Coordinates of C-alpha atoms and ligand atoms in Angstrom, one line a residue:
X1 CA 175.5 -13.1 87.9
X2 CA 172.8 -12.6 90.5
X3 CA 169.4 -11.7 89.1
X4 CA 166.4 -10.2 91.1
X5 CA 162.9 -10.9 89.9
X6 CA 159.7 -9.1 90.9
X7 CA 156.0 -9.0 89.9
X8 CA 154.1 -5.8 90.2
X9 CA 150.6 -4.5 89.7
X10 CA 147.5 -6.6 89.4
X11 CA 148.2 -10.3 89.4
X12 CA 147.7 -12.3 86.3
X13 CA 147.6 -16.0 85.4
X14 CA 151.0 -16.9 83.9
X15 CA 153.2 -14.9 86.3
X16 CA 154.5 -18.1 87.9
X17 CA 155.2 -19.6 84.5
X18 CA 157.5 -16.6 83.7
X19 CA 159.3 -16.9 87.0
X20 CA 159.8 -20.7 86.6
X21 CA 161.1 -20.4 83.0
X22 CA 163.6 -17.6 83.9
X23 CA 164.9 -19.4 86.9
X24 CA 165.2 -22.8 85.2
X25 CA 167.1 -21.4 82.1
X26 CA 169.0 -18.9 84.1
X27 CA 170.3 -21.5 86.5
X28 CA 170.6 -24.6 84.4
X29 CA 171.8 -23.1 81.1
X30 CA 173.5 -19.8 82.1
X31 CA 174.6 -20.7 85.6
X32 CA 173.2 -17.5 87.3
X33 CA 171.7 -17.2 90.8
X34 CA 168.4 -15.6 91.6
X35 CA 166.7 -13.7 94.4
X36 CA 162.9 -13.1 94.6
X37 CA 161.7 -9.6 95.6
X38 CA 158.3 -9.7 97.4
X39 CA 155.3 -7.6 96.5
X40 CA 156.4 -5.7 93.5
X41 CA 158.6 -2.6 94.0
X42 CA 157.9 -2.8 97.7
X43 CA 160.4 -5.7 97.8
X44 CA 163.6 -3.8 96.7
X45 CA 162.3 -0.7 98.4
X46 CA 162.0 -2.4 101.8
X47 CA 164.4 -5.3 101.5
X48 CA 161.8 -8.0 101.3
X49 CA 163.3 -11.0 99.6
X50 CA 162.7 -14.7 99.3
X51 CA 165.0 -17.5 98.0
X52 CA 164.4 -18.3 94.4
X53 CA 166.1 -21.3 93.0
X54 CA 165.1 -24.4 90.9
X55 CA 163.5 -26.1 94.0
X56 CA 161.3 -23.0 94.7
X57 CA 159.9 -23.0 91.2
X58 CA 159.0 -26.7 91.0
X59 CA 155.3 -27.3 90.4
X60 CA 154.3 -23.6 89.9
X61 CA 153.7 -23.7 86.2
X62 CA 149.9 -24.1 86.4
X63 CA 149.4 -22.0 89.5
X64 CA 147.6 -18.7 89.3
X65 CA 148.8 -15.6 91.1
X66 CA 152.4 -15.1 91.8
X67 CA 154.6 -16.8 94.4
X68 CA 156.4 -13.5 94.8
X69 CA 153.3 -11.5 95.8
X70 CA 152.4 -8.2 94.2
X71 CA 151.6 -4.6 95.0
X72 CA 150.9 -1.3 93.4
X73 CA 153.7 0.4 95.3
X74 CA 155.2 3.2 93.3
X75 CA 158.9 3.9 94.3
X76 CA 158.9 7.1 92.2
X77 CA 156.3 8.5 94.7
X78 CA 158.5 7.6 97.7
X79 CA 161.1 10.1 98.9
X80 CA 164.5 8.7 97.9
X81 CA 162.8 5.6 96.5
X82 CA 165.2 5.1 93.6
X83 CA 168.3 5.5 95.8
X84 CA 166.8 3.1 98.3
X85 CA 166.3 0.5 95.5
X86 CA 169.8 1.0 94.2
X87 CA 171.3 0.5 97.7
X88 CA 169.2 -2.6 98.3
X89 CA 170.2 -4.2 95.1
X90 CA 173.9 -3.5 95.9
X91 CA 173.3 -4.9 99.4
X92 CA 171.8 -8.1 98.0
X93 CA 174.6 -8.5 95.4
X94 CA 172.0 -8.2 92.6
X95 CA 173.4 -7.2 89.2
X96 CA 170.2 -7.1 87.2
X97 CA 166.4 -7.1 87.7
X98 CA 163.7 -8.8 85.7
X99 CA 160.5 -6.7 86.3
X100 CA 157.3 -8.4 85.3
X101 CA 154.3 -6.0 85.1
X102 CA 152.0 -3.7 83.3
X103 CA 152.3 -0.1 82.3
X104 CA 152.9 1.1 85.9
X105 CA 155.6 -1.4 86.9
X106 CA 157.3 -1.1 83.5
X107 CA 157.1 2.7 83.8
X108 CA 159.2 2.4 87.0
X109 CA 161.5 -0.1 85.3
X110 CA 162.0 2.4 82.4
X111 CA 163.0 5.1 84.9
X112 CA 165.4 2.9 86.8
X113 CA 167.1 1.7 83.5
X114 CA 167.5 5.4 82.5
X115 CA 169.2 5.9 85.9
X116 CA 171.7 3.2 85.2
X117 CA 170.3 0.0 86.7
X118 CA 170.2 -3.1 84.6
X119 CA 166.5 -3.9 84.1
X120 CA 164.7 -6.1 81.6
X121 CA 160.9 -5.9 81.5
X122 CA 158.3 -8.6 80.9
X123 CA 154.8 -7.4 79.8
X124 CA 151.9 -8.6 81.9
X125 CA 148.3 -7.6 82.0
X126 CA 145.0 -9.3 81.5
X127 CA 143.8 -6.1 79.8
X128 CA 146.2 -6.7 76.8
X129 CA 146.6 -2.9 76.5
X130 CA 150.4 -2.7 76.4
X131 CA 151.9 -1.2 73.3
X132 CA 154.8 -3.0 71.5
X133 CA 153.5 -6.5 72.2
X134 CA 150.7 -8.2 70.2
X135 CA 149.5 -10.1 73.3
X136 CA 150.2 -10.2 77.0
X137 CA 149.8 -13.4 78.9
X138 CA 146.7 -13.5 81.2
X139 CA 144.5 -12.0 78.5
X140 CA 143.6 -15.4 77.0
X141 CA 142.7 -16.8 80.4
X142 CA 140.5 -13.7 81.3
X143 CA 138.7 -14.0 77.9
X144 CA 138.2 -17.7 78.4
X145 CA 136.7 -17.2 81.9
X146 CA 134.5 -14.3 80.7
X147 CA 133.3 -16.4 77.6
X148 CA 132.4 -19.3 79.8
X149 CA 130.4 -16.9 82.1
X150 CA 128.6 -15.5 79.1
X151 CA 127.7 -18.9 77.8
X152 CA 126.2 -19.7 81.3
X153 CA 124.4 -16.5 81.5
X154 CA 122.7 -17.1 78.1
X155 CA 120.7 -20.0 79.4
X156 CA 119.4 -18.3 82.6
X157 CA 118.7 -15.1 80.6
X158 CA 116.5 -17.1 78.1
X159 CA 114.6 -18.9 81.0
X160 CA 113.6 -15.6 82.6
X161 CA 113.3 -13.4 79.5
X162 CA 115.7 -11.0 81.1
X163 CA 118.5 -8.8 79.7
X164 CA 121.8 -9.8 81.3
X165 CA 124.6 -7.3 81.7
X166 CA 128.1 -8.8 82.1
X167 CA 130.7 -6.3 83.4
X168 CA 134.3 -7.4 82.6
X169 CA 137.6 -5.8 83.4
X170 CA 139.2 -3.2 81.1
X171 CA 140.1 0.1 82.6
X172 CA 141.1 2.0 79.5
X173 CA 140.9 -0.7 76.8
X174 CA 138.0 -2.9 75.8
X175 CA 140.0 -6.0 74.6
X176 CA 138.5 -8.4 77.1
X177 CA 134.9 -7.1 76.4
X178 CA 135.5 -7.3 72.6
X179 CA 137.0 -10.8 72.6
X180 CA 134.7 -12.3 75.1
X181 CA 131.7 -10.6 73.6
X182 CA 132.5 -11.9 70.1
X183 CA 133.3 -15.4 71.4
X184 CA 130.1 -15.4 73.6
X185 CA 127.7 -14.0 71.0
X186 CA 126.9 -10.8 72.9
X187 CA 124.0 -8.6 71.9
X188 CA 126.0 -5.5 72.3
X189 CA 129.6 -4.8 73.4
X190 CA 130.5 -1.6 75.2
X191 CA 134.1 -0.5 75.5
X192 CA 136.0 2.5 77.0
X193 CA 137.2 3.6 73.6
X194 CA 133.7 4.3 72.3
X195 CA 131.3 6.2 74.6
X196 CA 127.9 4.5 74.2
X197 CA 124.4 5.9 73.5
X198 CA 121.9 4.4 76.0
X199 CA 119.0 4.8 73.5
X200 CA 120.9 2.7 71.0
X201 CA 121.8 0.1 73.6
X202 CA 118.1 -0.2 74.6
X203 CA 117.1 -0.5 70.9
X204 CA 119.5 -3.4 70.5
X205 CA 118.1 -5.0 73.7
X206 CA 114.5 -4.5 72.5
X207 CA 115.3 -6.0 69.1
X208 CA 116.8 -9.1 70.7
X209 CA 113.6 -9.6 72.8
X210 CA 111.5 -9.2 69.6
X211 CA 113.5 -12.1 68.1
X212 CA 112.6 -14.2 71.2
X213 CA 116.1 -14.2 72.4
X214 CA 117.4 -12.8 75.7
X215 CA 120.0 -10.1 75.2
X216 CA 123.5 -10.2 76.7
X217 CA 125.2 -6.8 77.1
X218 CA 129.0 -7.1 77.6
X219 CA 130.5 -4.0 79.1
X220 CA 134.1 -3.1 80.0
X221 CA 134.4 -1.6 83.5
X222 CA 135.8 1.6 81.9
X223 CA 133.0 2.2 79.4
X224 CA 131.0 5.4 79.8
X225 CA 127.8 6.7 78.2
X226 CA 128.0 9.6 75.7
X227 CA 126.7 12.1 78.1
X228 CA 130.0 11.5 80.0
X229 CA 128.1 10.5 83.1
X230 CA 130.7 9.0 85.5
X231 CA 129.7 5.5 86.6
X232 CA 132.4 4.9 89.2
X233 CA 131.8 4.1 92.8
X234 CA 131.1 7.2 94.9
X235 CA 133.9 6.5 97.3
X236 CA 136.4 5.8 94.6
X237 CA 139.9 6.1 96.0
X238 CA 143.1 6.5 94.0
X239 CA 146.0 4.0 94.1
X240 CA 149.7 5.0 94.1
X241 CA 149.7 5.3 90.4
X242 CA 146.6 7.6 90.5
X243 CA 144.1 5.0 89.2
X244 CA 140.5 5.2 90.4
X245 CA 138.9 1.9 91.4
X246 CA 136.3 1.3 88.8
X247 CA 133.0 -0.5 89.1
X248 CA 129.4 0.4 88.8
X249 CA 128.8 0.6 85.0
X250 CA 127.0 -2.8 85.0
X251 CA 124.6 -1.8 87.8
X252 CA 124.1 1.5 86.0
X253 CA 123.1 -0.3 82.8
X254 CA 120.9 -2.7 84.7
X255 CA 118.9 0.2 86.1
X256 CA 118.7 2.2 82.8
X257 CA 117.7 -0.8 80.7
X258 CA 114.9 -1.7 83.1
X259 CA 113.7 1.9 83.3
X260 CA 113.9 2.5 79.5
X261 CA 112.6 -0.8 78.1
X262 CA 110.4 -2.0 80.9
X263 CA 112.1 -5.4 80.8
X264 CA 113.8 -7.1 83.7
X265 CA 117.6 -6.8 83.7
X266 CA 120.3 -8.2 85.9
X267 CA 124.0 -7.4 86.1
X268 CA 126.9 -9.8 86.8
X269 CA 130.3 -8.3 87.7
X270 CA 133.0 -10.9 86.9
X271 CA 135.7 -8.9 88.7
X272 CA 138.7 -10.7 90.0
X273 CA 137.4 -14.1 89.0
X274 CA 138.9 -13.1 85.6
X275 CA 142.4 -12.8 87.1
X276 CA 142.4 -15.9 89.4
X277 CA 143.2 -19.5 88.9
X278 CA 145.2 -21.5 86.5
X279 CA 146.3 -20.0 83.2
X280 CA 145.2 -21.4 79.8
X281 CA 147.7 -23.4 77.8
X282 CA 148.2 -20.4 75.5
X283 CA 149.1 -18.2 78.4
X284 CA 151.4 -20.8 79.9
X285 CA 153.3 -21.1 76.6
X286 CA 153.5 -17.3 76.1
X287 CA 154.6 -16.6 79.7
X288 CA 157.2 -19.4 79.5
X289 CA 158.7 -18.0 76.3
X290 CA 158.8 -14.5 77.8
X291 CA 160.7 -15.9 80.8
X292 CA 163.2 -17.7 78.7
X293 CA 163.8 -14.7 76.5
X294 CA 164.0 -12.3 79.4
X295 CA 166.8 -14.3 81.1
X296 CA 168.6 -14.5 77.8
X297 CA 168.4 -10.7 77.5
X298 CA 169.9 -10.3 81.0
X299 CA 172.6 -12.9 80.3
X300 CA 173.6 -11.0 77.2
X301 CA 173.9 -7.7 79.1
X302 CA 170.7 -6.0 77.7
X303 CA 169.0 -3.3 79.8
X304 CA 166.1 -0.9 79.3
X305 CA 164.4 -3.5 77.1
X306 CA 161.2 -5.5 77.3
X307 CA 160.5 -8.8 75.7
X308 CA 157.5 -8.7 73.4
X309 CA 155.4 -10.9 71.1
X310 CA 155.4 -9.7 67.5
X311 CA 153.6 -12.2 65.3
X312 CA 154.9 -15.5 66.6
X313 CA 158.3 -14.3 67.5
X314 CA 159.6 -13.0 70.8
X315 CA 161.6 -9.8 70.3
X316 CA 163.2 -7.1 72.4
X317 CA 161.9 -3.6 72.3
X318 CA 162.9 -0.5 74.2
X319 CA 161.0 -0.3 77.5
X320 CA 159.7 3.2 76.9
X321 CA 158.0 1.9 73.7
X322 CA 155.9 -0.4 75.9
X323 CA 154.7 2.4 78.1
X324 CA 154.6 5.3 75.6
X325 CA 151.0 4.7 74.7
X326 CA 148.2 2.3 75.6
X327 CA 147.2 -0.2 73.0
X328 CA 143.4 0.5 72.7
X329 CA 140.9 -1.2 70.5
X330 CA 141.0 0.3 67.0
X331 CA 137.7 1.5 65.5
X332 CA 137.9 -1.1 62.7
X333 CA 138.1 -3.9 65.2
X334 CA 135.1 -2.7 67.0
X335 CA 133.1 -2.2 63.8
X336 CA 133.8 -5.9 63.0
X337 CA 131.8 -6.8 66.1
X338 CA 129.0 -4.3 65.4
X339 CA 127.6 -6.6 62.7
X340 CA 126.3 -8.9 65.5
X341 CA 124.7 -6.2 67.7
X342 CA 120.9 -6.1 68.1
Ligands
F6P401 O1 145.2 -3.8 85.3 C1 144.6 -5.0 85.5 C2 143.2 -4.9 86.2 O2 142.7 -6.1 86.4 C3 142.2 -3.9 85.5 O3 141.5 -4.6 84.5 C4 141.4 -3.5 86.6 O4 140.8 -2.3 86.4 C5 142.4 -3.4 87.8 O5 143.4 -4.3 87.5 C6 141.8 -3.8 89.1 O6 142.7 -3.5 90.1 P1 142.7 -4.0 91.6 O7 142.9 -5.5 91.6 O8 143.7 -3.3 92.3 O9 141.3 -3.7 92.1

């Protein structure tokens, strides 16, 4: 069997670990061959390939990013996109695809499987917002990086008696903010699932100053104030999946906190630092297990499924379950953290 692998959407620490595990087991245990498609769905759409055998995956386990490249190309928005992909796979002699990605990449995989292609999905996103899997790899690394940043910001905040706002990633779900905020002892955590009241945020900030501590506000990029005031960049453009580029909520809070409390505030936007560099051990193990199980699924003739972590086991779930709804932070999880606000 010849198996194509692609990585789509935002990159994520652990992608290379998945590729390595799938290629190693697929080649050495099952006797299959592989081809790498470059830059997500653009690869099979435009015939962009690279060799992918055991020599090509040597040494990539700890490397961030993806050796295959990534893009947010959406073939469902391209005229004849699905037909072009089908023809390309036939041309390359590829019998099955392993698609590693988040909701967008897996949404395309779901559609292709429904149209008869053999596709197995692997969930990936630092946001940890995919349904059907308890965790996605990359999330632990992002939380670790954000927590370290919060720890560092604490000391400079104390020295200058400032409020520090830390903007982390999280478009629709506040998992990174929640976990990094809890781990870093944030003064208040703001997530997209719960519009925040600026007056309340400022009360928390003032209370922390009264206790002679400097407040740290952790905010997910997708969080919004109750008034519904949009805090996205004015020039926000949409990508091929219709997502606006977020950013600006940290600066918004910096201005508002200064104006409302009279205290100095500074915002730090962690941005793509959270996605770069080497994965944590947890993410390397999870990504490796996903790769091993994905290639087993292909070997056994499965299609339209995604590998997922449920408890400590890797299971197979229908692809559409993964993309049916986003896994957002439940209210009770947020309320656990609220004990530490102010
Ligand atoms: O989906 C992962 C993610 O990192 C989001 O948290 C973030 O909103 C988005 O990607 C950023 O996308 P880009 O790298 O295209 O700016």
